[in-house]
Amino acid sequence: MAEKPQVRGDVPPTPEESEHESTASATDTADAAETADDTSQVGFGKGGRNTGTSADALPDVDGLGDDAPPVWRRIASERWGDGRFGLAMGGIILVLGIALTAFQLWIALRSGLDARQQRLIHLMLIMMMVFVIMPPFKKATVHGNPIALTLGAVLDLVMIVATVAVSVYPILFQTELARRAGGYSELDQFMGLVAIVVLLEATRRAVGLVMVLLVAAFVYYAWLGPLIPGDFGHSGATIQRISTHVYLGNDGIYGLTLGVVVTFVFVFILFGALLSKTGGGNFFVGLSYVLTGRMVGGPAKGAVLGSALMGSVSGSAIANVVTTGPFTIPLMKKVGYKKHDAAGVEAAASTGGQVLPPIMGAGAFLMAERLGIPYADIVKVAIIPAIMYFALMFLFVDILARKNNIRPMGRDEVPTFAIVMRAGWHFMAPLILLIVLLLNYVPPTRAGLAACGALLVVAMLRAGSRLSFKDFLEVFVMAARSTLPVSVACAVAGIIVGMVGLTGLGLVFSDVLVNAFAGNLLMTLVMVALASLILGIGLPVTASYVVLVILAGPALEQLGLALIVAHMIVYWLSQDSNVTPPVAFAAFAAAGIANSSPMRSGVSSWKFAKGLYLIPLLMAYSALMEVDGPVLDLVIAIGTGSVALAAGAMAIEGFFLRRTLLGERIALGLSAALVLIAPEWSGWAESLLSVSVSSDVFITAGTVSGLVLITLQVINHRRDKAKGLVAPLGEEQPKTVETANA
């Protein structure tokens, strides 16, 4: 089911949910805009919370008052209304949410079932919730056509019965199915077809029609193989073989992709739900504003840091936007940021949370499983690029504040560090524990459970964060609901993985990709980025990563990249659909909150999130990912890469401490390019000039020229300031400076 971006007080959003219809216009989000424009009601100590404790000094991020109905009632009312039937459906949602969360906790603590049975039961509960919560078509709600509502309910009942049948069948007949593996009966084949149809219907509701069409295209390719000419032709597979392969085989619906969600991801989604319900999110957002609020561009830097902290545990860029955005975006607008820039900052920062350890997004756990390495190794190589991404965002919002003469927040607008820490210092302990456990190679599930337990203990020790019995039930339902689109997307992606393995498409595609560009890594990376953007039009980030990595991953490895580097590059590029027009799902959600143009917000978010494209170049061409290699090489990669990113940001914005001239912008852009793709410059020099030049020469030249240009900016700014030509930000600038910056 697609939903418009939500506003404060709505049901907490789900990871990667309904991205295919996030292009709703600002008109469709008028309520969110009205809330965002009322900046007098947004700030520290304002909102619906009134606990009578020190926690009231924190920002009220979710905006839910004490009289808000339970989350399962709010979810049910969206489709079934507030009457008796809606109340009954809310009860069903509550039961399913408790069942799913309790089942996940049971297998995490006991592991009493084998992996396949765990995935069967997990997906059964997931799809049942999907069919109860998400209508089959828009008018099948209490606010739509009564006939459509009835037809939708009948279809839901049929889908639920079919879901239970295809999920229980392999469990009841496990021994018989194992005995006749490879010679399946007609009933096995029929159940496989039913399973595919039911999953595709759940996918259409939870993820989008584009994902369904993509899966159908892969299945059609597997069936039509003998009729396809050239390298992409293959022996083909019958519908019967396809159905049993994806239903009963090791690579398919219940394969590794879904297994990662069952084994690892759910525990961290539960941690995020606990953090939100106990008020930990309020603390981290408040702490970020205390640390950055009085800096240049403080509100935007606070949004960057707060969204980074929340995004790293929320599991979704869009979920983070519509959770923290109603607090951060109005504050940015209040001090002078333009609407579309405020939306762009929030969207880019929330997207960056998906690449920031300790949790990152679901794709990071998939990466660890597919590579067969501990998740801690993923965290170690991911932390430096993630920090560089947010450092680049800090520079962008700093430049924007200086460019538009935006004042920092005043002392009376941000509480002191002591007040915020007194209100929420206890929330630091579970996060620190989680990081320590992960870095010490404790299995992610155990680390996540320990963090959940620690969070629960510290929250219950203080009145401001203590949970009631109703709150516990809400946490269960919030965690279950947040898992729906992730689990469905990973399950249906398993069909694609199965078809690629069945047909050998991955190797063929990689060979074609390498040969098409004569082994040129830069052009291959460009094509992967374009493919990621195209896939992102209809696929959530996790599914986009899975599809891209099985198709293009071998090509990148064949061109000399380490396997973990190739996977990390694809994972980063898969995030671009959140911030890159014409898709920009997270930016469109932020635009609804900011009451700004969706496309202008998308362009702003694309500009602020440039690290998603530039940093993968550093991963491919430098030692940025070699954390276990020579320390000097890593330090050089970080230092030169940082200069290149800074120079690139100044070239894009045309401003730093003062406006840059056209020649300066070109020189800054060239300096950045020399560092980012230095080995390519070496190749071009040898091809065009028959001269062998080490890539280190280009890195040195780009770094030195970038540093010189940045230093000149600082010197000229200080000279103007000494002459009285620059006033403090937020104050009227001298006319000579205003004219120069016009």
XYZ file of C-alpha atoms in Angstrom:
742
model
C 0.000 0.000 0.000
C 1.315 3.382 -0.916
C 0.908 6.181 1.534
C 1.653 9.859 1.405
C 4.419 11.172 3.658
C 3.171 11.162 7.215
C 3.090 14.010 9.656
C 3.678 14.251 13.380
C 1.233 12.151 15.328
C 0.709 9.622 12.550
C 1.556 5.950 12.859
C 5.350 5.501 12.837
C 6.464 4.752 9.257
C 7.968 1.512 8.070
C 11.355 1.006 6.448
C 11.317 1.347 2.651
C 7.509 1.344 2.712
C 5.492 2.420 -0.275
C 8.332 4.171 -2.038
C 6.700 3.686 -5.420
C 4.089 6.374 -4.699
C 6.130 8.847 -2.660
C 5.933 11.340 -5.520
C 2.801 12.868 -4.045
C 2.634 16.602 -4.582
C 2.697 19.236 -1.882
C -1.078 19.499 -2.278
C -1.434 15.912 -1.151
C 0.507 16.726 2.002
C -1.212 19.913 3.051
C -1.654 18.751 6.607
C 2.055 18.055 6.931
C 2.872 21.435 5.468
C 0.539 23.182 7.885
C 2.235 21.453 10.793
C 5.697 22.263 9.506
C 4.897 25.952 8.964
C 3.790 26.386 12.580
C 7.343 26.806 13.828
C 6.207 28.302 17.104
C 5.014 24.847 18.158
C 8.302 23.147 17.285
C 11.294 23.194 19.564
C 12.818 21.871 22.746
C 10.271 21.083 25.412
C 7.335 21.574 23.013
C 4.926 18.915 21.838
C 2.618 16.281 23.229
C 4.861 14.815 25.941
C 4.229 15.883 29.511
C 5.949 13.445 31.867
C 6.837 15.933 34.587
C 10.473 14.795 34.403
C 13.705 16.108 32.925
C 12.797 14.308 29.662
C 10.355 17.133 28.871
C 13.347 19.355 28.012
C 14.051 17.180 24.973
C 12.501 17.748 21.530
C 9.268 15.853 20.984
C 10.186 14.150 17.721
C 7.181 11.878 17.220
C 4.648 14.496 18.370
C 2.262 11.926 19.890
C 0.251 13.081 22.893
C -0.662 10.989 25.902
C -4.233 10.637 24.606
C -3.202 9.131 21.247
C -4.899 5.781 20.501
C -2.714 2.653 20.432
C -0.651 2.118 17.314
C -2.680 -0.934 16.233
C -5.874 1.125 16.379
C -4.297 3.877 14.269
C -3.073 1.348 11.712
C -6.474 -0.351 11.495
C -8.424 2.917 11.251
C -6.566 3.912 8.086
C -8.249 1.084 6.206
C -11.097 -0.245 8.302
C -12.292 2.874 10.126
C -12.964 3.554 13.812
C -16.117 1.459 14.232
C -16.550 -2.001 15.663
C -15.122 -3.701 12.600
C -12.093 -1.409 12.713
C -11.698 -2.226 16.402
C -11.814 -5.964 15.617
C -9.238 -5.586 12.831
C -7.041 -3.612 15.197
C -7.200 -6.575 17.558
C -6.142 -8.906 14.744
C -3.217 -6.602 13.911
C -2.230 -6.623 17.583
C -2.335 -10.429 17.744
C -0.304 -10.806 14.537
C 2.231 -8.216 15.684
C 2.673 -9.936 19.040
C 2.893 -13.335 17.342
C 5.572 -12.196 14.883
C 7.700 -10.415 17.484
C 7.340 -13.208 20.028
C 8.244 -15.798 17.385
C 11.334 -13.818 16.373
C 12.454 -13.487 19.978
C 11.865 -17.199 20.557
C 14.004 -18.321 17.621
C 16.670 -15.759 18.533
C 16.873 -17.133 22.064
C 16.133 -20.812 21.483
C 16.641 -21.605 17.763
C 14.330 -24.576 18.101
C 13.463 -24.768 14.384
C 15.640 -25.277 11.339
C 16.323 -22.290 9.100
C 13.713 -23.151 6.479
C 10.913 -23.562 8.996
C 11.844 -20.238 10.596
C 11.582 -18.482 7.228
C 8.303 -20.189 6.349
C 6.597 -19.109 9.576
C 8.115 -15.620 9.480
C 6.941 -14.933 5.930
C 3.502 -16.418 6.666
C 2.946 -13.953 9.526
C 4.387 -11.105 7.461
C 2.084 -11.686 4.492
C -0.954 -12.117 6.730
C -0.247 -8.681 8.223
C 0.233 -7.223 4.749
C -3.159 -8.490 3.597
C -4.864 -7.173 6.730
C -3.234 -3.732 6.750
C -2.692 -2.843 3.096
C -5.717 -2.681 0.755
C -5.573 -4.350 -2.676
C -6.685 -1.106 -4.351
C -7.184 2.477 -3.283
C -10.960 2.408 -2.869
C -10.906 -0.749 -0.733
C -10.954 1.291 2.475
C -13.665 2.568 4.781
C -13.302 5.966 3.109
C -13.737 4.517 -0.381
C -16.381 2.460 -2.153
C -18.312 -0.012 0.095
C -18.408 -2.556 -2.719
C -14.647 -2.211 -3.234
C -14.135 -2.593 0.516
C -16.149 -5.825 0.516
C -14.384 -7.214 -2.560
C -11.049 -6.281 -1.039
C -11.914 -8.072 2.196
C -12.889 -11.216 0.250
C -9.635 -11.086 -1.706
C -7.717 -10.625 1.540
C -9.377 -13.700 3.020
C -8.476 -15.776 -0.045
C -4.878 -14.535 0.090
C -4.579 -15.286 3.805
C -5.909 -18.847 3.369
C -3.493 -19.397 0.460
C -0.635 -17.947 2.509
C -1.271 -20.347 5.371
C -1.569 -23.285 2.951
C 1.707 -22.681 1.086
C 3.530 -21.971 4.365
C 2.306 -25.015 6.296
C 2.606 -27.474 3.373
C 6.445 -27.689 3.335
C 6.507 -28.056 7.132
C 3.969 -30.886 7.278
C 5.485 -32.788 4.342
C 9.131 -31.943 4.913
C 10.301 -35.576 4.915
C 8.371 -36.505 1.759
C 9.565 -33.408 -0.083
C 13.187 -34.169 0.782
C 12.770 -37.748 -0.437
C 11.411 -36.716 -3.845
C 13.706 -33.705 -4.365
C 14.230 -33.218 -8.090
C 11.147 -35.306 -8.919
C 8.407 -33.168 -7.453
C 4.732 -34.058 -7.834
C 2.044 -32.006 -9.536
C 0.784 -30.888 -6.124
C 4.256 -29.583 -5.270
C 4.348 -27.641 -8.521
C 0.862 -26.245 -7.966
C 1.708 -25.096 -4.439
C 4.818 -23.422 -5.832
C 2.745 -21.465 -8.338
C 0.314 -20.421 -5.614
C 3.211 -19.296 -3.414
C 4.592 -17.132 -6.225
C 1.211 -15.535 -6.951
C 0.520 -14.805 -3.278
C 3.974 -13.315 -2.752
C 3.659 -11.142 -5.842
C 0.338 -9.787 -4.578
C 1.914 -9.003 -1.197
C 4.798 -7.350 -3.056
C 2.427 -5.213 -5.111
C 0.880 -3.865 -1.921
C 3.968 -3.500 0.260
C 6.662 -2.603 -2.275
C 5.080 -1.623 -5.565
C 3.989 -2.771 -8.997
C 7.390 -2.132 -10.567
C 8.962 -4.800 -8.383
C 6.276 -7.265 -9.478
C 6.923 -6.493 -13.140
C 10.672 -6.892 -12.665
C 10.232 -10.319 -11.066
C 7.838 -11.308 -13.843
C 10.456 -10.254 -16.410
C 13.101 -12.490 -14.807
C 10.687 -15.437 -14.690
C 9.748 -14.823 -18.330
C 13.436 -14.722 -19.251
C 14.015 -18.070 -17.550
C 11.069 -19.622 -19.395
C 11.851 -18.091 -22.803
C 15.584 -18.926 -22.809
C 15.772 -21.114 -25.969
C 14.166 -18.383 -28.095
C 16.643 -15.672 -27.047
C 19.531 -15.215 -29.509
C 23.132 -14.368 -28.669
C 24.969 -14.552 -25.389
C 21.830 -14.146 -23.302
C 20.173 -17.284 -24.677
C 20.024 -20.420 -22.519
C 18.390 -23.839 -22.394
C 15.288 -22.530 -20.622
C 13.155 -23.860 -17.784
C 9.556 -25.003 -17.617
C 7.009 -23.256 -15.434
C 6.867 -26.369 -13.262
C 10.613 -26.312 -12.690
C 10.587 -22.585 -12.002
C 7.816 -22.918 -9.425
C 9.488 -25.736 -7.486
C 12.933 -24.128 -7.757
C 11.857 -20.875 -6.084
C 9.422 -22.551 -3.652
C 11.306 -25.628 -2.514
C 14.892 -24.968 -3.602
C 17.691 -23.432 -1.583
C 17.823 -20.346 -3.826
C 14.390 -18.794 -3.963
C 11.678 -17.308 -1.791
C 12.955 -18.940 1.397
C 16.615 -18.557 0.582
C 19.454 -16.578 2.086
C 17.968 -13.165 1.296
C 14.910 -13.725 3.472
C 16.991 -15.620 5.997
C 19.041 -12.519 6.766
C 15.882 -10.632 7.781
C 14.736 -13.506 9.985
C 18.117 -14.042 11.602
C 19.577 -10.547 11.965
C 17.514 -7.627 10.738
C 14.393 -8.052 12.862
C 16.322 -7.771 16.139
C 17.653 -4.367 15.105
C 14.241 -3.207 13.913
C 12.989 -4.129 17.380
C 15.852 -2.105 18.881
C 14.792 0.905 16.798
C 11.164 0.542 17.921
C 12.252 0.363 21.561
C 14.468 3.414 21.126
C 11.605 5.374 19.600
C 9.042 4.394 22.227
C 11.304 5.051 25.219
C 12.254 8.523 23.962
C 15.802 7.659 22.943
C 15.225 9.259 19.558
C 14.296 12.517 21.260
C 17.570 12.410 23.190
C 19.789 11.797 20.171
C 18.127 14.548 18.140
C 18.354 16.899 21.111
C 22.009 16.035 21.681
C 22.838 16.731 18.050
C 21.315 20.214 18.278
C 23.156 20.967 21.522
C 26.454 20.045 19.861
C 25.859 21.919 16.596
C 23.004 24.391 17.115
C 25.156 27.451 17.742
C 27.557 26.700 14.876
C 27.321 28.295 11.442
C 24.386 26.536 9.807
C 23.578 25.043 13.217
C 19.981 23.896 12.626
C 20.973 22.132 9.413
C 24.031 20.573 11.054
C 21.807 19.458 13.910
C 19.471 17.854 11.385
C 22.436 16.140 9.735
C 23.794 14.741 12.984
C 20.383 13.855 14.438
C 19.217 12.142 11.272
C 22.524 10.299 11.064
C 22.105 8.921 14.576
C 18.469 7.967 14.047
C 18.948 6.752 10.478
C 21.659 4.331 11.520
C 19.110 2.423 13.623
C 15.783 3.113 11.874
C 16.380 0.909 8.830
C 14.926 3.360 6.305
C 15.675 6.807 4.937
C 12.003 7.600 4.358
C 11.038 6.407 7.838
C 13.698 8.685 9.278
C 12.556 11.685 7.220
C 8.951 11.503 8.340
C 9.967 10.786 11.942
C 12.602 13.474 12.556
C 11.745 15.821 9.680
C 8.722 17.473 11.347
C 11.119 18.687 14.066
C 14.269 19.468 12.063
C 12.750 21.024 8.927
C 10.738 23.772 10.698
C 13.796 24.734 12.759
C 15.855 25.102 9.587
C 13.134 27.215 7.989
C 12.840 29.308 11.144
C 16.430 30.566 10.940
C 16.320 31.285 7.207
C 16.893 28.138 5.154
C 14.747 27.940 2.042
C 12.000 25.337 2.081
C 13.495 23.108 -0.573
C 16.964 23.305 0.971
C 15.602 22.316 4.392
C 13.866 19.330 2.807
C 17.007 18.441 0.852
C 19.230 18.515 3.931
C 16.886 16.247 5.889
C 16.526 13.783 3.002
C 20.274 13.579 2.327
C 21.089 13.178 6.031
C 18.463 10.467 6.508
C 19.801 8.618 3.489
C 23.304 8.761 4.919
C 22.062 6.980 8.018
C 21.779 3.817 5.894
C 25.559 3.698 5.387
C 26.487 4.652 8.957
C 27.363 1.895 11.450
C 26.620 0.332 13.835
C 23.387 -0.938 12.247
C 23.179 0.595 8.755
C 20.411 -0.816 6.540
C 19.228 -4.365 5.927
C 21.529 -4.592 2.893
C 24.593 -4.503 5.144
C 23.536 -7.753 6.826
C 22.857 -9.261 3.412
C 26.328 -8.189 2.366
C 27.926 -9.950 5.319
C 26.004 -13.151 4.624
C 26.685 -13.153 0.882
C 30.383 -12.509 1.452
C 30.576 -15.020 4.281
C 32.380 -12.614 6.618
C 31.510 -11.319 10.112
C 29.280 -8.262 10.228
C 31.974 -6.534 12.315
C 34.230 -6.521 9.236
C 31.508 -4.696 7.306
C 31.285 -2.126 10.096
C 35.043 -1.576 10.127
C 35.310 -0.816 6.425
C 32.084 1.218 6.382
C 32.803 3.667 9.193
C 35.401 5.876 7.478
C 33.431 6.416 4.227
C 30.291 7.133 6.293
C 32.075 9.761 8.389
C 33.404 11.364 5.185
C 29.857 11.469 3.814
C 28.553 13.387 6.805
C 31.620 15.632 6.915
C 30.859 16.551 3.307
C 27.251 17.272 4.264
C 28.440 19.488 7.127
C 30.527 21.445 4.628
C 27.579 21.805 2.246
C 25.234 23.205 4.895
C 28.010 25.471 6.217
C 28.520 26.869 2.727
C 24.769 27.288 2.291
C 24.458 29.185 5.580
C 27.258 31.583 4.644
C 25.942 31.970 1.116
C 22.443 32.925 2.319
C 23.589 34.789 5.475
C 21.710 32.431 7.802
C 22.144 33.055 11.511
C 23.065 30.359 14.026
C 20.553 29.400 16.706
C 20.505 31.623 19.776
C 21.429 30.565 23.280
C 17.786 30.731 24.325
C 16.763 28.363 21.519
C 18.954 25.427 22.548
C 19.235 24.020 26.069
C 22.610 23.409 27.620
C 24.549 20.206 27.207
C 24.035 19.410 30.891
C 20.239 19.639 30.654
C 20.053 17.315 27.640
C 22.504 14.815 29.090
C 20.641 14.794 32.407
C 17.449 13.955 30.540
C 18.815 11.127 28.400
C 22.361 10.103 29.251
C 21.177 6.583 30.008
C 20.357 6.012 26.329
C 24.072 6.108 25.515
C 24.772 2.851 27.361
C 22.839 0.457 25.028
C 24.332 2.043 21.897
C 27.866 1.849 23.285
C 27.258 -1.750 24.311
C 26.021 -2.589 20.814
C 29.088 -1.054 19.162
C 31.494 -2.812 21.529
C 29.838 -6.188 21.016
C 29.768 -5.888 17.226
C 33.392 -4.801 17.018
C 34.342 -7.759 19.215
C 32.779 -10.155 16.705
C 29.787 -11.083 18.835
C 27.135 -12.450 16.422
C 24.764 -9.635 15.373
C 21.678 -11.365 16.762
C 23.207 -11.752 20.207
C 24.573 -8.210 20.106
C 21.170 -6.844 19.112
C 19.371 -8.791 21.832
C 21.877 -7.569 24.422
C 21.364 -3.976 23.262
C 17.572 -4.382 23.450
C 17.870 -5.799 26.962
C 20.186 -3.015 28.086
C 17.905 -0.367 26.578
C 14.906 -1.873 28.331
C 16.696 -1.938 31.676
C 17.985 1.644 31.577
C 14.634 2.927 30.273
C 12.691 1.295 33.087
C 14.987 2.822 35.721
C 13.815 6.360 34.924
C 10.268 7.725 35.002
C 10.629 9.775 31.810
C 11.386 6.714 29.673
C 9.544 3.963 31.561
C 7.248 1.753 29.472
C 3.761 0.659 30.456
C 2.177 -2.646 29.406
C 0.456 -0.823 26.536
C 3.799 0.614 25.453
C 5.283 -2.882 25.297
C 2.454 -4.008 23.042
C 2.997 -0.944 20.845
C 6.689 -1.780 20.525
C 5.783 -5.293 19.364
C 3.367 -3.975 16.738
C 5.711 -1.171 15.616
C 8.559 -3.650 15.095
C 6.323 -6.092 13.219
C 4.862 -3.382 10.985
C 8.284 -1.959 10.214
C 9.415 -5.385 9.038
C 6.652 -5.860 6.451
C 8.180 -4.211 3.368
C 11.702 -5.373 4.224
C 10.708 -9.031 4.515
C 8.454 -8.980 1.461
C 11.121 -7.252 -0.657
C 13.795 -9.734 0.418
C 11.510 -12.726 -0.175
C 10.549 -11.634 -3.669
C 14.169 -10.731 -4.434
C 14.868 -14.384 -3.735
C 12.891 -15.227 -6.882
C 15.250 -13.030 -8.895
C 18.263 -14.651 -7.248
C 16.812 -18.047 -8.126
C 16.247 -17.106 -11.764
C 19.768 -15.702 -12.108
C 21.213 -18.917 -10.716
C 18.945 -21.092 -12.840
C 19.870 -19.355 -16.104
C 23.480 -18.273 -15.451
C 22.484 -14.682 -16.228
C 24.883 -13.162 -13.679
C 28.039 -14.393 -15.390
C 26.756 -13.532 -18.852
C 25.726 -10.020 -17.809
C 29.090 -9.403 -16.145
C 31.027 -10.565 -19.214
C 28.946 -8.338 -21.478
C 29.377 -5.370 -19.134
C 33.153 -5.796 -19.000
C 33.561 -6.327 -22.732
C 31.252 -3.444 -23.669
C 33.592 -0.902 -22.049
C 36.828 -2.708 -22.866
C 37.542 -3.278 -19.199
C 37.241 0.389 -18.224
C 36.375 0.601 -14.537
C 35.112 4.192 -14.590
C 32.570 3.566 -17.347
C 31.456 0.366 -15.651
C 30.877 2.286 -12.409
C 28.880 4.899 -14.320
C 26.701 2.183 -15.845
C 26.161 0.561 -12.445
C 25.123 3.950 -11.049
C 22.645 4.475 -13.900
C 21.279 0.972 -13.493
C 20.858 1.610 -9.759
C 18.890 4.781 -10.429
C 16.637 3.015 -12.940
C 16.019 0.095 -10.591
C 15.375 2.545 -7.763
C 12.313 3.902 -9.557
C 10.355 0.894 -8.360
C 12.561 -1.074 -5.983
C 13.379 -0.381 -2.342
C 17.049 0.018 -1.501
C 17.602 -3.526 -0.228
C 16.038 -5.177 -3.272
C 17.947 -2.841 -5.590
C 21.202 -3.825 -3.918
C 20.446 -7.554 -4.218
C 19.579 -7.340 -7.912
C 22.539 -5.123 -8.789
C 25.127 -7.072 -6.870
C 24.237 -10.429 -8.428
C 24.356 -8.880 -11.909
C 27.157 -6.309 -11.739
C 29.158 -7.496 -8.720
C 31.123 -10.128 -10.672
C 31.978 -7.531 -13.335
C 33.466 -5.164 -10.757
C 35.402 -8.032 -9.219
C 36.641 -9.037 -12.666
C 37.966 -5.486 -13.142
C 40.210 -5.863 -10.114
C 38.137 -4.691 -7.162
C 38.104 -6.709 -3.964
C 34.764 -8.423 -3.434
C 33.898 -6.410 -0.322
C 34.740 -3.178 -2.166
C 32.497 -4.135 -5.089
C 29.618 -4.941 -2.747
C 30.067 -1.738 -0.745
C 30.093 0.374 -3.921
C 26.871 -1.235 -5.129
C 25.325 -0.788 -1.673
C 26.171 2.929 -1.657
C 24.908 3.488 -5.185
C 21.674 1.668 -4.320
C 20.815 4.499 -1.914
C 20.528 7.063 -4.707
C 16.827 6.569 -5.414
C 16.116 8.345 -2.108
C 17.751 11.599 -3.193
C 18.190 11.653 -6.970
C 15.514 13.093 -9.313
C 13.329 12.022 -10.969
C 12.843 9.479 -8.165
C 14.079 11.018 -4.850
C 11.616 9.240 -2.544
C 13.051 10.579 0.713
C 13.241 14.093 -0.736
C 9.609 13.958 -1.847
C 8.581 12.867 1.652
C 10.572 15.784 3.102
C 9.010 18.167 0.572
C 5.563 17.323 1.930
C 6.698 18.304 5.413
C 8.459 21.476 4.235
C 5.608 22.531 1.902
C 8.144 22.868 -0.913
C 8.322 21.792 -4.529
C 9.078 18.044 -4.700
C 11.425 18.412 -7.668
C 13.300 21.399 -6.199
C 13.666 19.457 -2.973
C 14.925 16.497 -4.978
C 17.567 18.628 -6.683
C 18.697 19.998 -3.310
C 18.938 16.544 -1.765
C 20.856 15.301 -4.814
C 23.341 18.134 -4.345
C 23.808 17.575 -0.607
C 24.125 13.792 -1.069
C 26.882 13.994 -3.652
C 28.977 11.752 -1.429
C 26.882 8.792 -2.582
C 28.538 9.138 -5.996
C 31.936 10.621 -5.151
C 32.957 8.423 -2.216
C 32.448 5.143 -4.156
C 35.100 6.479 -6.560
C 37.493 6.755 -3.622
C 36.547 3.210 -2.618
C 37.401 1.969 -6.101
C 40.575 3.964 -6.790
C 42.197 4.525 -3.371
C 43.121 2.644 -0.199
C 40.062 3.993 1.644
C 38.686 0.496 2.282
C 41.998 -1.100 3.254
C 41.575 -0.713 7.006
C 43.833 -3.725 7.648
C 46.499 -2.514 5.232
C 49.382 -0.073 5.753
C 48.259 2.742 8.045
C 50.108 5.375 6.007
C 48.238 4.418 2.821
C 44.904 4.684 4.653
C 45.797 8.080 6.143
C 46.856 9.381 2.729
C 43.620 8.114 1.166
C 41.541 9.824 3.861
C 43.493 13.098 3.670
C 43.605 13.414 -0.108
C 40.043 12.196 -0.452
C 38.791 14.766 2.059
C 40.484 17.583 0.154
C 38.969 16.321 -3.098
C 35.471 16.135 -1.600
C 35.797 19.638 -0.145
C 37.007 21.022 -3.455
C 34.137 19.292 -5.234
C 31.586 20.776 -2.829
C 32.953 24.290 -3.365
C 32.921 23.804 -7.119
C 29.300 22.642 -7.042
C 28.081 25.465 -4.765
C 30.331 28.202 -6.199
C 30.920 29.459 -2.672
C 32.940 28.817 0.469
C 33.742 31.742 2.725
C 33.032 34.012 -0.221
C 31.778 33.578 -3.784
C 34.179 31.712 -6.090
C 34.959 32.998 -9.553
C 34.309 30.858 -12.627
C 37.999 30.070 -13.009
C 38.186 29.015 -9.357
C 35.204 26.686 -9.738
C 36.754 25.009 -12.759
C 40.093 24.651 -10.965
C 38.412 23.243 -7.865
C 36.434 20.740 -9.934
C 39.570 19.667 -11.803
C 41.483 19.288 -8.521
C 38.768 17.003 -7.195
C 38.724 14.934 -10.385
C 42.502 14.477 -10.335
C 42.284 12.836 -6.925
C 39.046 10.887 -7.282
C 39.987 8.997 -10.452
C 43.786 9.309 -10.438
C 44.454 5.863 -12.020
C 42.230 6.803 -14.971
C 44.351 9.932 -15.579
C 47.426 7.696 -15.657
C 45.775 5.503 -18.243
C 44.732 8.461 -20.374
C 48.233 9.956 -20.234
C 49.735 6.685 -21.416
C 47.144 6.197 -24.160
C 47.180 9.746 -25.533
C 50.737 10.891 -24.828
C 52.562 7.562 -24.579
C 53.932 8.789 -21.252
C 53.883 6.673 -18.112
C 52.798 8.821 -15.181
C 52.152 7.376 -11.734
C 48.700 7.944 -10.299
C 50.416 9.367 -7.210
C 51.462 12.340 -9.313
C 47.873 13.192 -10.151
C 46.777 12.679 -6.532
C 49.518 15.011 -5.322
C 48.740 17.625 -7.983
C 45.018 17.573 -7.219
C 45.530 17.706 -3.467
C 48.065 20.547 -3.587
C 46.011 22.637 -5.995
C 42.872 22.051 -3.923
C 44.634 23.088 -0.714
C 46.036 26.215 -2.374
C 42.607 27.274 -3.638
C 40.994 26.655 -0.246
C 43.781 28.553 1.532
C 43.322 31.518 -0.787
C 39.633 31.559 0.107
C 40.502 31.694 3.826
C 43.108 34.453 3.340
C 40.796 36.619 1.253
C 37.933 36.145 3.712
C 40.096 37.197 6.655
C 41.302 40.217 4.711
C 37.729 41.286 3.966
C 36.761 40.720 7.595
C 39.663 42.868 8.810
C 38.504 45.661 6.505
C 34.999 45.520 7.968
C 33.497 44.118 4.781
C 32.010 41.043 6.492
C 29.427 41.250 9.295
C 28.420 38.334 11.561
C 25.980 35.912 9.962
C 22.361 36.906 10.354
C 23.182 40.602 10.364
C 22.962 42.955 7.415
C 26.085 42.609 5.307
C 27.982 45.631 3.941
C 26.771 46.661 0.516
C 30.044 45.780 -1.164
C 29.783 42.233 0.110
C 26.057 42.031 -0.713
C 26.841 43.111 -4.266
C 29.664 40.615 -4.584
C 27.486 37.778 -3.323
C 24.377 38.676 -5.300
